[in-house]
Tab-separated table of C-alpha atoms and ligand atoms in Angstrom:
chain	number	residue	atom	x	y	z
A	1	MET	CA	14.786	-8.288	0.442
A	2	ASN	CA	13.036	-9.391	-2.986
A	3	ALA	CA	15.328	-10.395	-5.862
A	4	PHE	CA	12.649	-8.492	-8.168
A	5	ALA	CA	13.227	-5.530	-5.790
A	6	PRO	CA	15.732	-3.375	-6.967
A	7	LYS	CA	19.158	-3.117	-4.916
A	8	THR	CA	19.838	0.398	-3.744
A	9	ASN	CA	23.046	1.119	-2.911
A	10	GLY	CA	24.952	4.861	-3.375
A	11	SER	CA	24.412	7.585	-1.113
A	12	ASP	CA	20.354	9.536	-1.836
A	13	GLY	CA	21.582	12.224	0.573
A	14	PHE	CA	18.474	11.064	2.501
A	15	GLU	CA	19.874	8.186	4.548
A	16	ILE	CA	19.576	10.204	8.137
A	17	PRO	CA	16.227	10.958	7.940
A	18	ARG	CA	14.939	8.038	6.739
A	19	GLY	CA	17.047	6.214	9.525
A	20	ARG	CA	15.710	8.153	11.247
A	21	MET	CA	12.235	7.821	10.236
A	22	VAL	CA	12.412	4.444	10.795
A	23	GLU	CA	13.738	4.175	14.159
A	24	HIS	CA	10.931	6.334	15.077
A	25	LEU	CA	8.561	3.527	13.314
A	26	ARG	CA	10.529	0.276	15.988
A	27	ASN	CA	10.689	2.871	19.160
A	28	HIS	CA	6.862	4.773	19.007
A	29	TYR	CA	5.190	3.110	16.721
A	30	LYS	CA	6.651	-0.863	17.504
A	31	ILE	CA	6.329	-1.888	14.107
A	32	ALA	CA	8.206	-5.281	14.512
A	33	ASP	CA	9.081	-6.898	11.355
A	34	GLU	CA	12.696	-6.737	9.921
A	35	ARG	CA	11.747	-7.254	6.587
A	36	VAL	CA	9.501	-4.239	6.319
A	37	LEU	CA	11.581	-2.782	8.127
A	38	ASP	CA	14.150	-3.139	5.675
A	39	ALA	CA	12.205	-1.931	3.305
A	40	MET	CA	11.931	0.730	4.859
A	41	ASN	CA	14.850	2.265	5.170
A	42	ARG	CA	15.835	1.115	0.812
A	43	VAL	CA	12.945	3.053	-0.421
A	44	PRO	CA	13.979	6.641	-1.528
A	45	ARG	CA	10.225	8.263	0.112
A	46	HIS	CA	11.152	11.602	-2.200
A	47	ALA	CA	11.218	9.782	-4.400
A	48	PHE	CA	6.928	10.094	-4.366
A	49	VAL	CA	6.790	13.207	-3.062
A	50	PRO	CA	6.212	16.691	-5.415
A	51	GLU	CA	9.312	18.624	-5.555
A	52	ALA	CA	8.279	21.696	-3.141
A	53	LEU	CA	7.965	19.232	-0.272
A	54	LYS	CA	10.957	16.246	-0.743
A	55	ALA	CA	12.483	17.880	2.193
A	56	GLN	CA	9.246	16.683	4.642
A	57	ALA	CA	9.091	13.445	2.799
A	58	TYR	CA	10.649	11.278	5.995
A	59	LYS	CA	8.199	13.125	8.421
A	60	ASP	CA	5.785	11.734	10.454
A	61	ASN	CA	3.048	12.525	8.631
A	62	ALA	CA	0.867	12.086	5.212
A	63	LEU	CA	1.504	14.748	2.294
A	64	PRO	CA	-0.380	16.026	-0.358
A	65	ILE	CA	0.538	14.392	-4.185
A	66	SER	CA	-1.713	15.294	-7.372
A	67	GLY	CA	-5.287	14.822	-7.635
A	68	GLY	CA	-6.215	15.908	-4.021
A	69	GLN	CA	-5.416	12.381	-2.792
A	70	THR	CA	-2.510	12.038	0.074
A	71	ILE	CA	1.076	10.152	0.100
A	72	SER	CA	-0.217	7.992	3.574
A	73	GLN	CA	1.619	8.803	6.594
A	74	PRO	CA	4.430	6.135	6.769
A	75	PHE	CA	3.468	4.584	9.500
A	76	ILE	CA	0.493	3.259	8.152
A	77	VAL	CA	2.231	2.023	5.460
A	78	ALA	CA	4.489	0.124	7.673
A	79	ARG	CA	1.456	-0.930	10.084
A	80	MET	CA	-0.558	-2.158	6.697
A	81	THR	CA	2.329	-3.748	5.540
A	82	GLU	CA	3.436	-5.823	8.860
A	83	LEU	CA	-0.407	-6.940	9.807
A	84	LEU	CA	-0.302	-8.984	5.874
A	85	GLU	CA	2.548	-11.151	7.118
A	86	LEU	CA	4.277	-11.393	3.471
A	87	LYS	CA	6.706	-13.475	3.644
A	88	GLY	CA	8.097	-13.031	0.371
A	89	ARG	CA	6.173	-15.065	-1.810
A	90	GLU	CA	3.439	-13.208	-2.422
A	91	ARG	CA	1.115	-11.891	-5.027
A	92	VAL	CA	-0.470	-8.517	-3.499
A	93	LEU	CA	-3.221	-6.995	-5.109
A	94	GLU	CA	-3.063	-3.436	-4.210
A	95	ILE	CA	-5.340	-0.242	-3.956
A	96	GLY	CA	-4.922	3.281	-4.787
A	97	SER	CA	-2.141	3.049	-5.073
A	98	GLY	CA	-1.877	7.527	-5.633
A	99	SER	CA	2.255	7.540	-5.321
A	100	GLY	CA	3.032	4.587	-5.861
A	101	TYR	CA	5.354	5.234	-2.659
A	102	GLN	CA	3.393	1.985	-0.648
A	103	THR	CA	3.348	0.069	-4.413
A	104	ALA	CA	7.286	0.395	-3.880
A	105	ILE	CA	6.882	-1.013	-0.249
A	106	LEU	CA	5.212	-4.545	-1.279
A	107	ALA	CA	7.352	-5.149	-4.147
A	108	THR	CA	9.971	-4.894	-2.041
A	109	VAL	CA	8.494	-6.937	0.491
A	110	ALA	CA	6.652	-9.546	-1.888
A	111	ARG	CA	7.219	-11.156	-5.157
A	112	LYS	CA	5.136	-9.281	-7.301
A	113	VAL	CA	2.248	-6.752	-6.576
A	114	PHE	CA	-0.501	-5.843	-9.145
A	115	ALA	CA	-0.896	-2.490	-8.235
A	116	VAL	CA	-4.534	-0.586	-9.338
A	117	GLU	CA	-4.800	3.401	-9.386
A	118	ARG	CA	-7.801	5.449	-10.446
A	119	LEU	CA	-6.781	9.156	-11.834
A	120	GLN	CA	-4.699	8.667	-14.349
A	121	VAL	CA	-1.833	10.889	-13.458
A	122	LEU	CA	-1.337	9.161	-10.566
A	123	ALA	CA	-1.838	5.807	-12.385
A	124	ALA	CA	1.131	7.071	-14.916
A	125	GLU	CA	3.219	8.984	-12.557
A	126	ALA	CA	3.836	5.969	-9.935
A	127	LYS	CA	4.185	4.262	-12.612
A	128	GLN	CA	7.498	6.080	-14.593
A	129	LYS	CA	8.509	6.078	-11.114
A	130	LEU	CA	8.553	2.752	-10.124
A	131	MET	CA	10.606	1.689	-13.703
A	132	GLN	CA	12.764	4.223	-13.353
A	133	ILE	CA	14.280	3.432	-9.743
A	134	GLY	CA	14.915	-0.514	-11.023
A	135	PHE	CA	11.132	-1.818	-10.027
A	136	ARG	CA	10.703	-5.120	-12.244
A	137	ASN	CA	7.523	-7.029	-10.292
A	138	ILE	CA	5.320	-4.940	-10.448
A	139	SER	CA	1.978	-4.812	-12.695
A	140	TYR	CA	0.189	-1.781	-13.363
A	141	ARG	CA	-3.980	-0.703	-14.340
A	142	CYS	CA	-6.162	2.354	-15.212
A	143	ASP	CA	-9.329	1.178	-13.152
A	144	ASP	CA	-11.818	1.554	-10.553
A	145	GLY	CA	-10.022	-1.651	-8.156
A	146	THR	CA	-13.368	-2.326	-6.102
A	147	ASN	CA	-13.248	-4.800	-8.499
A	148	GLY	CA	-10.253	-6.703	-8.355
A	149	TRP	CA	-8.059	-7.850	-11.102
A	150	GLU	CA	-10.116	-10.433	-11.854
A	151	VAL	CA	-7.414	-12.086	-14.410
A	152	TYR	CA	-4.735	-12.463	-12.040
A	153	ALA	CA	-6.839	-14.029	-9.296
A	154	PRO	CA	-6.244	-15.650	-6.904
A	155	PHE	CA	-3.811	-13.120	-4.953
A	156	ASP	CA	-2.125	-14.272	-1.142
A	157	ALA	CA	-2.509	-10.519	0.251
A	158	MET	CA	-4.441	-7.204	-0.658
A	159	LEU	CA	-4.120	-3.660	1.174
A	160	VAL	CA	-6.893	-0.705	0.013
A	161	ALA	CA	-5.156	2.379	0.591
A	162	ALA	CA	-8.466	4.284	0.072
A	163	GLY	CA	-11.743	4.142	3.025
A	164	GLY	CA	-14.895	3.109	1.779
A	165	PRO	CA	-18.450	1.835	3.523
A	166	SER	CA	-18.087	-1.850	2.981
A	167	ILE	CA	-15.518	-5.199	2.053
A	168	PRO	CA	-15.942	-5.650	-1.700
A	169	GLU	CA	-17.317	-8.123	-2.619
A	170	PRO	CA	-15.331	-8.749	-5.610
A	171	LEU	CA	-12.499	-8.454	-3.089
A	172	VAL	CA	-13.685	-11.612	-0.746
A	173	LYS	CA	-13.764	-13.729	-3.594
A	174	GLN	CA	-10.530	-13.198	-5.366
A	175	LEU	CA	-8.351	-13.345	-2.028
A	176	GLU	CA	-6.852	-17.337	-1.763
A	177	ILE	CA	-8.086	-19.194	1.658
A	178	GLY	CA	-6.127	-18.115	4.220
A	179	GLY	CA	-4.921	-14.767	2.341
A	180	ARG	CA	-5.101	-11.787	4.679
A	181	MET	CA	-6.695	-7.810	2.554
A	182	VAL	CA	-6.259	-4.529	4.863
A	183	ILE	CA	-8.693	-2.193	4.351
A	184	PRO	CA	-10.115	1.481	5.967
A	185	ILE	CA	-14.068	0.669	7.123
A	186	GLY	CA	-16.340	3.573	7.652
A	187	SER	CA	-19.365	4.514	7.867
A	188	ASP	CA	-18.541	8.491	6.881
A	189	GLN	CA	-15.694	9.757	4.054
A	190	LYS	CA	-13.884	10.738	6.499
A	191	SER	CA	-12.603	8.709	9.466
A	192	GLN	CA	-12.666	5.188	8.890
A	193	MET	CA	-11.649	1.512	11.185
A	194	LEU	CA	-8.510	-0.597	9.817
A	195	VAL	CA	-9.558	-3.718	9.274
A	196	ARG	CA	-7.748	-6.912	8.233
A	197	VAL	CA	-10.064	-9.852	6.334
A	198	THR	CA	-8.373	-12.901	6.669
A	199	ARG	CA	-10.332	-15.532	3.695
A	200	THR	CA	-11.416	-19.292	5.367
A	201	ASP	CA	-13.167	-22.243	3.178
A	202	LYS	CA	-16.499	-20.913	4.788
A	203	GLY	CA	-16.570	-16.936	4.488
A	204	PHE	CA	-14.224	-14.995	5.926
A	205	GLU	CA	-13.209	-13.452	8.905
A	206	THR	CA	-12.292	-10.325	10.849
A	207	GLU	CA	-10.091	-7.971	13.446
A	208	ASN	CA	-9.794	-4.014	14.483
A	209	PHE	CA	-7.334	-2.530	14.276
A	210	GLY	CA	-8.788	1.311	15.038
A	211	PRO	CA	-9.312	3.848	13.977
A	212	CYS	CA	-7.698	6.042	10.672
A	213	ALA	CA	-8.081	7.837	8.807
A	214	PHE	CA	-8.761	8.233	4.511
A	215	VAL	CA	-9.435	9.366	0.823
A	216	PRO	CA	-12.785	7.727	0.200
A	217	LEU	CA	-12.813	4.141	-1.984
A	218	ILE	CA	-14.051	5.029	-5.008
A	219	GLY	CA	-15.766	3.254	-7.024
A	220	THR	CA	-18.588	0.488	-8.163
A	221	HIS	CA	-18.515	-1.348	-4.748
A	222	GLY	CA	-17.045	1.180	-2.648
A	223	TRP	CA	-18.618	5.090	-2.808
A	224	GLU	CA	-21.099	5.127	-5.482
A	225	GLY	CA	-21.896	8.345	-7.303
A	226	LYS	CA	-18.427	10.213	-7.490
A	227	LYS	CA	-16.604	8.696	-9.699
B	1	SAH	N1	-0.987	4.681	-0.401
B	1	SAH	C1	-0.955	5.449	-1.195
B	1	SAH	C2	-2.444	6.193	-1.197
B	1	SAH	C3	-2.859	7.398	-1.851
B	1	SAH	S1	-4.342	8.237	-1.350
B	1	SAH	C4	0.527	6.373	-0.870
B	1	SAH	O1	1.199	6.136	0.330
B	1	SAH	O2	0.290	7.756	-2.078
B	1	SAH	C5	-5.468	6.647	-2.407
B	1	SAH	C6	-5.973	6.443	-3.620
B	1	SAH	O3	-6.562	5.651	-3.815
B	1	SAH	C7	-5.718	7.890	-4.033
B	1	SAH	O4	-4.672	7.822	-4.595
B	1	SAH	C8	-6.775	7.062	-4.605
B	1	SAH	O5	-7.483	8.678	-6.492
B	1	SAH	C9	-7.633	6.014	-4.667
B	1	SAH	N2	-8.591	5.452	-5.260
B	1	SAH	C10	-9.729	5.113	-4.339
B	1	SAH	N3	-10.999	5.150	-4.817
B	1	SAH	C11	-9.832	3.809	-5.717
B	1	SAH	C12	-10.462	2.463	-7.071
B	1	SAH	N4	-11.438	2.329	-7.050
B	1	SAH	N5	-9.877	2.168	-7.169
B	1	SAH	C13	-9.017	2.544	-7.221
B	1	SAH	N6	-7.831	3.320	-6.512
B	1	SAH	C14	-8.713	4.127	-5.701
């Protein structure tokens, strides 16, 4: 558990569905990183979904949020975080922070999160919720994240939560050698492959972790012309 993340204590009324969600991640989806499972068990997912959908917050699916975007399925949040192999000391760049739920998970398992979201309404809402819950190890920016966040580079890890046509070059450049990035890549805007990029001293290596479906990554080094 990260010293910068809030200590959760007392009951919030969602312990039982949250515990079931974590057991499903462990037994059905084979998420094995105990630090990730612990974070999923601590972060109140219901705080990041629209009021009317709170009762569904711990179900095994994505849900709609503001701006026509989605809060990712708990499984995909756990899987992407696990693929980053975070040990607790990393500085992580997150692109497409949306509801802020994935940001909270990253901020629980890593030292510091730099979160970028292109839609002002989502960025403002997420920042307020994360502050209210007690996170003090997150920096926010409302911008096109495909350019990365140069002043804070290099990053130990990166998580991109929207699907692009190719790996954005500035992101690879801002990744520490040996660092990992998880990103959905696909040649159409509706389906992608979950790819892990590892920066090497000569360039980078990629591994494919199978099909997934994310909203499009829109920006200079993503899907262009839809800004
Ligand atoms: N992990 C988030 C996922 C939100 S959906 C969650 O669980 O809530 C993906 C988000 O990526 C959307 O909020 C969308 O606005 C954002 N996005 C798309 N292109 C972006 C870009 N170039 N830079 C930053 N954010 C982007």
